One Martini backbone bead per residue (centre of mass of N, CA, C, O) as a GRO file, in nm:
protein
  124
    1GLN     BB    1   2.033   0.325   0.535
    2VAL     BB    2   1.851   0.632   0.470
    3LYS     BB    3   1.753   0.819   0.188
    4LEU     BB    4   1.633   1.159   0.153
    5GLU     BB    5   1.433   1.330  -0.112
    6GLU     BB    6   1.314   1.635  -0.196
    7SER     BB    7   1.025   1.779  -0.373
    8GLY     BB    8   0.818   2.075  -0.490
    9GLY     BB    9   0.898   2.335  -0.410
   10ALA     BB   10   0.745   2.673  -0.382
   11SER     BB   11   0.586   2.957  -0.515
   12VAL     BB   12   0.267   3.073  -0.394
   13GLN     BB   13  -0.056   3.141  -0.376
   14ALA     BB   14  -0.316   3.181  -0.216
   15GLY     BB   15  -0.504   2.875  -0.275
   16GLY     BB   16  -0.306   2.693  -0.364
   17SER     BB   17  -0.094   2.425  -0.500
   18LEU     BB   18   0.098   2.137  -0.379
   19ARG     BB   19   0.356   1.881  -0.445
   20LEU     BB   20   0.523   1.667  -0.246
   21SER     BB   21   0.835   1.477  -0.258
   22CYS     BB   22   0.972   1.156  -0.138
   23ALA     BB   23   1.276   0.990  -0.178
   24ALA     BB   24   1.371   0.657  -0.114
   25SER     BB   25   1.679   0.508  -0.004
   26GLY     BB   26   1.809   0.203   0.056
   27ASP     BB   27   1.673   0.083   0.371
   28ALA     BB   28   1.387   0.080   0.289
   29ASN     BB   29   1.068   0.046   0.468
   30SER     BB   30   0.726  -0.009   0.480
   31ASP     BB   31   0.721  -0.010   0.813
   32TYR     BB   32   0.800   0.269   0.830
   33CYS     BB   33   0.799   0.568   0.950
   34MET     BB   34   0.650   0.854   0.788
   35GLY     BB   35   0.713   1.217   0.726
   36TRP     BB   36   0.606   1.559   0.776
   37PHE     BB   37   0.785   1.859   0.817
   38ARG     BB   38   0.814   2.194   0.968
   39GLN     BB   39   1.001   2.516   0.930
   40VAL     BB   40   1.068   2.816   1.092
   41PRO     BB   41   1.236   3.068   1.179
   42GLY     BB   42   1.253   3.039   1.536
   43LYS     BB   43   1.117   2.757   1.522
   44LYS     BB   44   0.978   2.471   1.575
   45ARG     BB   45   0.952   2.172   1.464
   46GLU     BB   46   0.672   2.035   1.280
   47ALA     BB   47   0.418   1.831   1.242
   48VAL     BB   48   0.198   1.744   0.968
   49ALA     BB   49   0.247   1.434   0.855
   50LEU     BB   50   0.169   1.082   0.922
   51PHE     BB   51   0.305   0.744   0.825
   52PRO     BB   52   0.255   0.461   0.934
   53GLY     BB   53   0.301   0.153   0.992
   54ARG     BB   54   0.090  -0.064   0.906
   55THR     BB   55  -0.219  -0.010   1.103
   56PHE     BB   56  -0.180   0.267   1.151
   57GLY     BB   57  -0.274   0.588   1.158
   58ILE     BB   58  -0.315   0.876   1.019
   59TRP     BB   59  -0.162   1.201   1.065
   60TYR     BB   60  -0.273   1.538   1.151
   61ALA     BB   61  -0.259   1.850   1.170
   62ASP     BB   62  -0.494   2.077   1.242
   63SER     BB   63  -0.389   2.300   1.031
   64VAL     BB   64  -0.429   2.067   0.772
   65LYS     BB   65  -0.694   1.964   0.785
   66GLY     BB   66  -0.847   1.916   0.465
   67ARG     BB   67  -0.575   2.005   0.281
   68PHE     BB   68  -0.395   1.762   0.345
   69THR     BB   69  -0.214   1.480   0.179
   70ILE     BB   70  -0.095   1.166   0.252
   71SER     BB   71   0.136   0.946   0.066
   72LYS     BB   72   0.221   0.601  -0.032
   73ASP     BB   73   0.480   0.427  -0.232
   74ASP     BB   74   0.630   0.125  -0.209
   75ALA     BB   75   0.729   0.068  -0.500
   76LYS     BB   76   0.876   0.371  -0.513
   77ASN     BB   77   0.960   0.506  -0.245
   78THR     BB   78   0.723   0.721  -0.171
   79LEU     BB   79   0.638   1.055  -0.033
   80ASP     BB   80   0.345   1.246  -0.020
   81LEU     BB   81   0.225   1.602  -0.039
   82GLN     BB   82  -0.086   1.734  -0.055
   83MET     BB   83  -0.148   2.088  -0.114
   84ASN     BB   84  -0.424   2.279  -0.023
   85SER     BB   85  -0.525   2.578   0.042
   86LEU     BB   86  -0.307   2.779   0.080
   87LYS     BB   87  -0.120   2.953   0.330
   88PRO     BB   88   0.097   3.171   0.464
   89GLU     BB   89   0.137   2.978   0.725
   90ASP     BB   90   0.279   2.746   0.534
   91THR     BB   91   0.536   2.874   0.546
   92ALA     BB   92   0.826   2.662   0.478
   93MET     BB   93   1.032   2.404   0.569
   94TYR     BB   94   1.020   2.091   0.416
   95SER     BB   95   1.039   1.762   0.569
   96CYS     BB   96   1.155   1.446   0.550
   97ALA     BB   97   1.079   1.152   0.754
   98GLY     BB   98   1.236   0.877   0.946
   99ARG     BB   99   1.187   0.550   1.102
  100SER     BB  100   1.285   0.228   1.254
  101ASP     BB  101   0.954   0.229   1.273
  102SER     BB  102   0.600   0.220   1.286
  103ILE     BB  103   0.603   0.445   1.486
  104CYS     BB  104   0.478   0.760   1.549
  105TYR     BB  105   0.584   1.105   1.606
  106VAL     BB  106   0.561   1.450   1.670
  107GLU     BB  107   0.833   1.440   1.737
  108ASP     BB  108   1.164   1.472   1.601
  109SER     BB  109   1.374   1.295   1.770
  110PRO     BB  110   1.294   0.986   1.667
  111TYR     BB  111   1.428   1.067   1.402
  112ASN     BB  112   1.690   0.929   1.170
  113TYR     BB  113   1.559   1.051   0.903
  114TRP     BB  114   1.664   1.310   0.662
  115GLY     BB  115   1.614   1.564   0.470
  116GLN     BB  116   1.690   1.882   0.332
  117GLY     BB  117   1.456   2.012   0.195
  118THR     BB  118   1.164   2.226   0.106
  119GLN     BB  119   1.044   2.522  -0.016
  120VAL     BB  120   0.757   2.705   0.109
  121THR     BB  121   0.574   2.977  -0.049
  122VAL     BB  122   0.309   3.195   0.069
  123SER     BB  123   0.114   3.436  -0.080
  124SER     BB  124  -0.132   3.707  -0.044
   0.00000   0.00000   0.00000
């Protein structure tokens, strides 16, 4: 079992920055796919940034490319999401996710580990 705990969510003004962090504990494995998803009420949860295991490439949603950066520290078992130039449409509950495989998917159903989420609110 892997436990995930997010932190760093806050309310900021448009154009601002936030850094989200996800701490993994338990049977965390550096080869596991890890990622960040977000969801607003009434909408489907969407993938924001994915960090596959091994040699697969990092993936970003088109809406965040050039503004968000995902990074992983295997020594600390953390997954961070640096969010710059935030927009009101980035407002959502952000959740850290993982799956017991190196391959990532943009759909949320293949992920078997989820954190509780951290709220990001961007005001105009």
